[in-house]
Amino acid sequence: MTDDQEDAQQVRDDLESAIGHYMATVAGRLLDEGLPVAAISAYGAYDDDSQDDFGADVEGSVEFTGGFCRAAFGGGRDAGLLWCGVSGWCFFCIPEGSGQGLHESARWMGGGLTPEPGRVAAFFSEARLDPYFAGSEDRPFYRTSHTDPEALLGRLSVFDTYEGAAQPRDHERRFASLRADAYGRRVRSALAAGEQEVVDMALRTGELHALRTLLEYVEGSAPRGEARGLARRLASDLSLRARHGGKDVDEHCAAFVYANEPRQDLSGGSGSRPQP
């Protein structure tokens, strides 16, 4: 590989990382709003001619769970947010059996090439209210494809920021940490909610085993201790209640107790024990 080829590859890698951090920042804002963000993607090959059919080069995306997309957008086979390095953000919703591609269904946000995450979240809120009229079908153009990758890197660098030294430098790990933190907070909030009723619910043994298996998966894959601890305790509670019966609901409740314990919150303040 020549020096020029090495330099070009370094730019591709740097762009992919910078785009990934932008996607992670937007995903973090959407997670904070309670949305089920499932994944992000980033593509940094600014010199890829195969993107010419769309008049673009680099791109990124924020993806949501399939169940959420079906519930929120009805007949949409696929829906989500795409960022294009030429035209900024768009929302896409592809109706089942329409034969449309992603770009034919795109509704463009406008507002610049790299708008701040709060504006992207507001745009997605509009799309949830009316997926076929949010934004505009007219595509904006803020940059010529395959040109000035270093300038684009400069614009994206503002999103490669961290609140502390413990934050991961890799954008995929950063997103995984943000997602684990968000879901840990949601689970803790649900467990710590006041005035909870005991619900009688019939489960097949296979369904109970499936739930415990999924909780084991979360415990093993979550990058932070909060989600891991909650998953382990919930799995244990389910196993013990299945063995001893519903009368022991107040005895086998390790996850409930853990969620209500005082702790240091993410802002550095101490949490207080909510009343069950």
Coordinates of C-alpha atoms in Angstrom, one line a residue:
M1 CA 0.0 0.0 0.0
T2 CA 1.4 3.4 -1.0
D3 CA 1.6 6.4 1.3
D4 CA -1.3 8.0 -0.5
Q5 CA -3.4 4.9 -0.1
E6 CA -2.6 4.7 3.6
D7 CA -3.5 8.4 4.0
A8 CA -6.9 7.8 2.2
Q9 CA -7.6 4.8 4.4
Q10 CA -6.9 6.8 7.5
V11 CA -9.3 9.5 6.4
R12 CA -12.0 6.8 5.8
D13 CA -11.4 5.4 9.2
D14 CA -11.5 8.8 10.9
L15 CA -14.7 9.7 9.1
E16 CA -16.3 6.4 10.1
S17 CA -15.4 7.0 13.7
A18 CA -16.6 10.6 13.7
I19 CA -19.9 9.7 12.0
G20 CA -20.3 6.9 14.5
H21 CA -19.9 9.3 17.4
Y22 CA -22.4 11.7 15.9
M23 CA -24.9 8.8 15.6
A24 CA -24.1 7.7 19.2
T25 CA -24.8 11.3 20.4
V26 CA -28.1 11.4 18.6
A27 CA -29.0 7.9 19.7
G28 CA -28.2 9.0 23.3
R29 CA -30.7 11.9 23.1
L30 CA -33.4 9.6 21.7
L31 CA -32.7 7.0 24.5
D32 CA -33.0 9.8 27.1
E33 CA -36.5 10.4 25.6
G34 CA -37.5 6.8 26.2
L35 CA -37.3 5.5 22.7
P36 CA -36.2 2.0 21.9
V37 CA -33.1 2.6 19.9
A38 CA -31.6 -0.7 18.8
A39 CA -28.5 0.1 16.8
I40 CA -26.4 2.7 15.0
S41 CA -24.3 2.4 11.8
A42 CA -21.5 4.5 10.2
Y43 CA -19.9 4.4 6.8
G44 CA -16.9 6.6 6.1
A45 CA -15.7 5.7 2.5
Y46 CA -16.0 9.2 1.1
D47 CA -14.5 8.0 -2.2
D48 CA -16.9 5.1 -2.8
D49 CA -18.3 5.6 -6.4
S50 CA -21.1 3.1 -5.7
Q51 CA -22.8 5.8 -3.7
D52 CA -23.2 8.0 -6.8
D53 CA -26.6 6.5 -7.7
F54 CA -27.9 8.4 -4.6
G55 CA -25.6 11.4 -5.1
A56 CA -23.9 10.8 -1.8
D57 CA -20.8 9.3 -0.2
V58 CA -20.6 8.8 3.6
E59 CA -23.6 8.1 5.8
G60 CA -24.9 6.9 9.2
S61 CA -28.1 5.7 10.7
V62 CA -30.1 5.3 13.9
E63 CA -32.2 2.2 14.0
F64 CA -35.2 1.2 16.3
T65 CA -36.7 -2.1 17.3
G66 CA -39.0 -3.8 14.8
G67 CA -41.9 -3.9 17.3
F68 CA -41.7 -0.2 17.9
C69 CA -41.6 0.6 14.1
R70 CA -44.7 -1.6 13.5
A71 CA -46.6 0.0 16.4
A72 CA -45.6 3.5 15.6
F73 CA -45.8 3.5 11.8
G74 CA -48.4 0.9 11.0
G75 CA -47.7 -0.8 7.6
G76 CA -44.1 0.3 7.5
R77 CA -41.8 -2.6 6.7
D78 CA -38.8 -0.6 7.8
A79 CA -38.4 2.8 9.3
G80 CA -35.7 4.8 10.9
L81 CA -33.3 7.8 10.7
L82 CA -30.6 8.1 8.0
W83 CA -27.9 10.7 8.0
C84 CA -26.3 11.5 4.6
G85 CA -23.0 13.3 4.3
V86 CA -24.4 15.4 1.5
S87 CA -27.9 16.2 2.6
G88 CA -28.1 15.7 6.4
W89 CA -31.0 13.8 8.1
C90 CA -34.0 12.1 6.7
F91 CA -36.7 9.9 8.1
F92 CA -37.7 6.8 6.0
C93 CA -40.8 4.6 6.3
I94 CA -41.2 1.9 3.6
P95 CA -44.8 0.6 3.4
E96 CA -45.1 -3.2 3.1
G97 CA -45.4 -4.3 -0.5
S98 CA -44.8 -0.8 -1.9
G99 CA -41.7 -1.7 -3.8
Q100 CA -40.2 1.5 -2.6
G101 CA -36.5 1.8 -1.6
L102 CA -35.3 3.8 1.3
H103 CA -34.5 6.9 -0.7
E104 CA -37.9 7.0 -2.4
S105 CA -39.7 7.2 1.0
A106 CA -37.3 9.7 2.5
R107 CA -38.6 12.8 4.2
W108 CA -35.8 15.3 4.7
M109 CA -35.3 17.3 7.9
G110 CA -33.3 20.2 6.5
G111 CA -31.7 22.6 8.9
G112 CA -28.1 22.0 7.9
L113 CA -25.7 19.1 7.5
T114 CA -24.9 18.4 11.2
P115 CA -27.8 19.7 13.3
E116 CA -27.5 19.2 17.1
P117 CA -29.1 16.1 18.5
G118 CA -32.1 17.8 20.1
R119 CA -33.3 19.1 16.7
V120 CA -33.0 15.6 15.3
A121 CA -35.0 14.2 18.2
A122 CA -37.7 16.9 17.6
F123 CA -37.8 16.0 13.9
F124 CA -38.3 12.3 14.8
S125 CA -41.1 13.3 17.1
E126 CA -42.8 15.0 14.1
A127 CA -42.3 11.9 12.0
R128 CA -44.0 9.8 14.7
L129 CA -47.0 12.1 14.6
D130 CA -47.2 12.1 10.8
P131 CA -44.6 10.0 9.0
Y132 CA -45.7 11.0 5.5
F133 CA -45.6 14.8 6.0
A134 CA -42.8 15.4 8.5
G135 CA -40.0 17.4 7.0
S136 CA -40.0 17.7 3.2
E137 CA -39.8 15.4 0.1
D138 CA -37.4 18.0 -1.4
R139 CA -33.8 16.9 -0.7
P140 CA -31.4 19.6 0.4
F141 CA -27.7 19.7 -0.7
Y142 CA -25.1 21.1 1.7
R143 CA -22.0 19.5 0.3
T144 CA -20.7 17.9 -2.9
S145 CA -20.0 14.2 -2.6
H146 CA -16.4 12.9 -2.5
T147 CA -15.0 16.4 -1.7
D148 CA -13.3 18.0 1.3
P149 CA -13.4 15.0 3.7
E150 CA -11.2 16.9 6.2
A151 CA -13.7 19.7 6.3
L152 CA -16.5 17.3 7.1
L153 CA -14.3 15.7 9.8
G154 CA -13.9 19.1 11.4
R155 CA -17.7 19.6 11.4
L156 CA -18.2 16.2 13.0
S157 CA -15.5 16.5 15.6
V158 CA -17.7 18.5 18.0
F159 CA -19.7 15.3 18.7
D160 CA -16.6 13.3 19.7
T161 CA -16.8 14.6 23.2
Y162 CA -16.9 12.9 26.6
E163 CA -18.1 13.7 30.1
G164 CA -15.4 11.7 31.8
A165 CA -12.2 9.7 31.2
A166 CA -14.2 6.5 31.6
Q167 CA -16.1 7.0 28.4
P168 CA -15.1 4.6 25.6
R169 CA -13.3 6.0 22.6
D170 CA -14.9 3.5 20.2
H171 CA -18.3 4.8 18.9
E172 CA -19.9 1.3 19.0
R173 CA -18.8 0.8 22.6
R174 CA -20.0 4.3 23.4
F175 CA -23.4 3.5 22.0
A176 CA -23.6 0.2 23.9
S177 CA -22.8 2.0 27.1
L178 CA -25.4 4.7 26.5
R179 CA -28.0 2.1 25.7
A180 CA -27.2 0.0 28.7
D181 CA -27.3 3.0 31.0
A182 CA -30.7 4.1 29.5
Y183 CA -32.3 0.7 29.9
G184 CA -30.8 0.3 33.4
R185 CA -32.5 3.6 34.4
R186 CA -35.8 2.5 32.8
V187 CA -35.8 -0.9 34.7
R188 CA -34.8 0.7 38.0
S189 CA -37.5 3.3 37.5
A190 CA -40.1 0.7 36.9
L191 CA -39.1 -1.4 39.9
A192 CA -39.0 1.7 42.2
A193 CA -42.4 3.0 41.1
G194 CA -44.9 3.5 44.0
E195 CA -48.2 1.7 44.7
Q196 CA -47.4 -1.4 42.7
E197 CA -49.9 -4.2 42.6
V198 CA -49.2 -7.9 42.5
V199 CA -50.3 -9.3 39.1
D200 CA -51.4 -12.9 38.7
M201 CA -50.1 -14.0 35.3
A202 CA -50.0 -17.5 33.8
L203 CA -46.8 -18.6 32.1
R204 CA -45.8 -21.7 30.3
T205 CA -42.7 -23.3 31.6
G206 CA -41.0 -22.6 28.3
E207 CA -42.0 -19.0 28.4
L208 CA -40.5 -18.6 31.9
H209 CA -37.3 -20.3 30.8
A210 CA -37.1 -18.0 27.8
L211 CA -37.4 -14.9 30.0
R212 CA -34.7 -16.2 32.3
T213 CA -32.5 -17.0 29.3
L214 CA -32.9 -13.5 27.9
L215 CA -32.1 -12.0 31.3
E216 CA -28.9 -14.2 31.4
Y217 CA -28.0 -12.8 28.0
V218 CA -28.5 -9.2 29.2
E219 CA -26.3 -9.9 32.3
G220 CA -23.6 -11.3 30.1
S221 CA -23.7 -8.7 27.3
A222 CA -24.4 -5.4 29.1
P223 CA -21.3 -3.3 29.4
R224 CA -22.2 -1.6 32.7
G225 CA -22.9 -3.0 36.1
E226 CA -26.3 -1.5 36.6
A227 CA -28.1 -3.4 33.9
R228 CA -26.1 -6.6 34.7
G229 CA -27.1 -6.4 38.4
L230 CA -30.8 -5.9 37.7
A231 CA -30.9 -8.7 35.1
R232 CA -29.2 -11.1 37.5
R233 CA -31.6 -10.3 40.4
L234 CA -34.7 -10.4 38.2
A235 CA -33.7 -13.9 36.8
S236 CA -33.2 -15.1 40.4
D237 CA -36.5 -13.7 41.6
L238 CA -38.4 -15.4 38.7
S239 CA -36.7 -18.7 39.4
L240 CA -37.4 -18.6 43.2
R241 CA -41.0 -17.5 42.7
A242 CA -41.7 -20.3 40.2
R243 CA -40.3 -22.8 42.7
H244 CA -42.1 -21.5 45.8
G245 CA -45.2 -19.9 44.5
G246 CA -46.8 -16.5 44.4
K247 CA -47.1 -16.3 48.2
D248 CA -43.4 -15.6 48.3
V249 CA -43.6 -12.5 46.2
D250 CA -42.4 -10.3 49.1
E251 CA -39.6 -12.6 50.0
H252 CA -38.0 -13.2 46.6
C253 CA -37.8 -9.6 45.4
A254 CA -34.0 -8.9 45.2
A255 CA -34.4 -6.7 42.1
F256 CA -37.1 -4.6 43.7
V257 CA -35.0 -4.1 46.8
Y258 CA -31.9 -3.3 44.7
A259 CA -33.8 -0.7 42.7
N260 CA -35.0 1.1 45.8
E261 CA -31.6 1.2 47.5
P262 CA -29.9 4.6 47.8
R263 CA -27.1 5.0 45.2
Q264 CA -25.0 7.6 43.4
D265 CA -26.9 8.8 40.3
L266 CA -25.2 9.6 37.0
S267 CA -25.0 13.3 37.9
G268 CA -23.0 12.6 41.0
G269 CA -25.8 13.2 43.6
S270 CA -27.1 10.6 46.0
G271 CA -30.4 8.9 45.3
S272 CA -33.1 8.5 48.0
R273 CA -35.1 5.4 48.7
P274 CA -38.5 5.8 47.1
Q275 CA -41.5 4.4 49.0
P276 CA -42.9 1.2 47.6

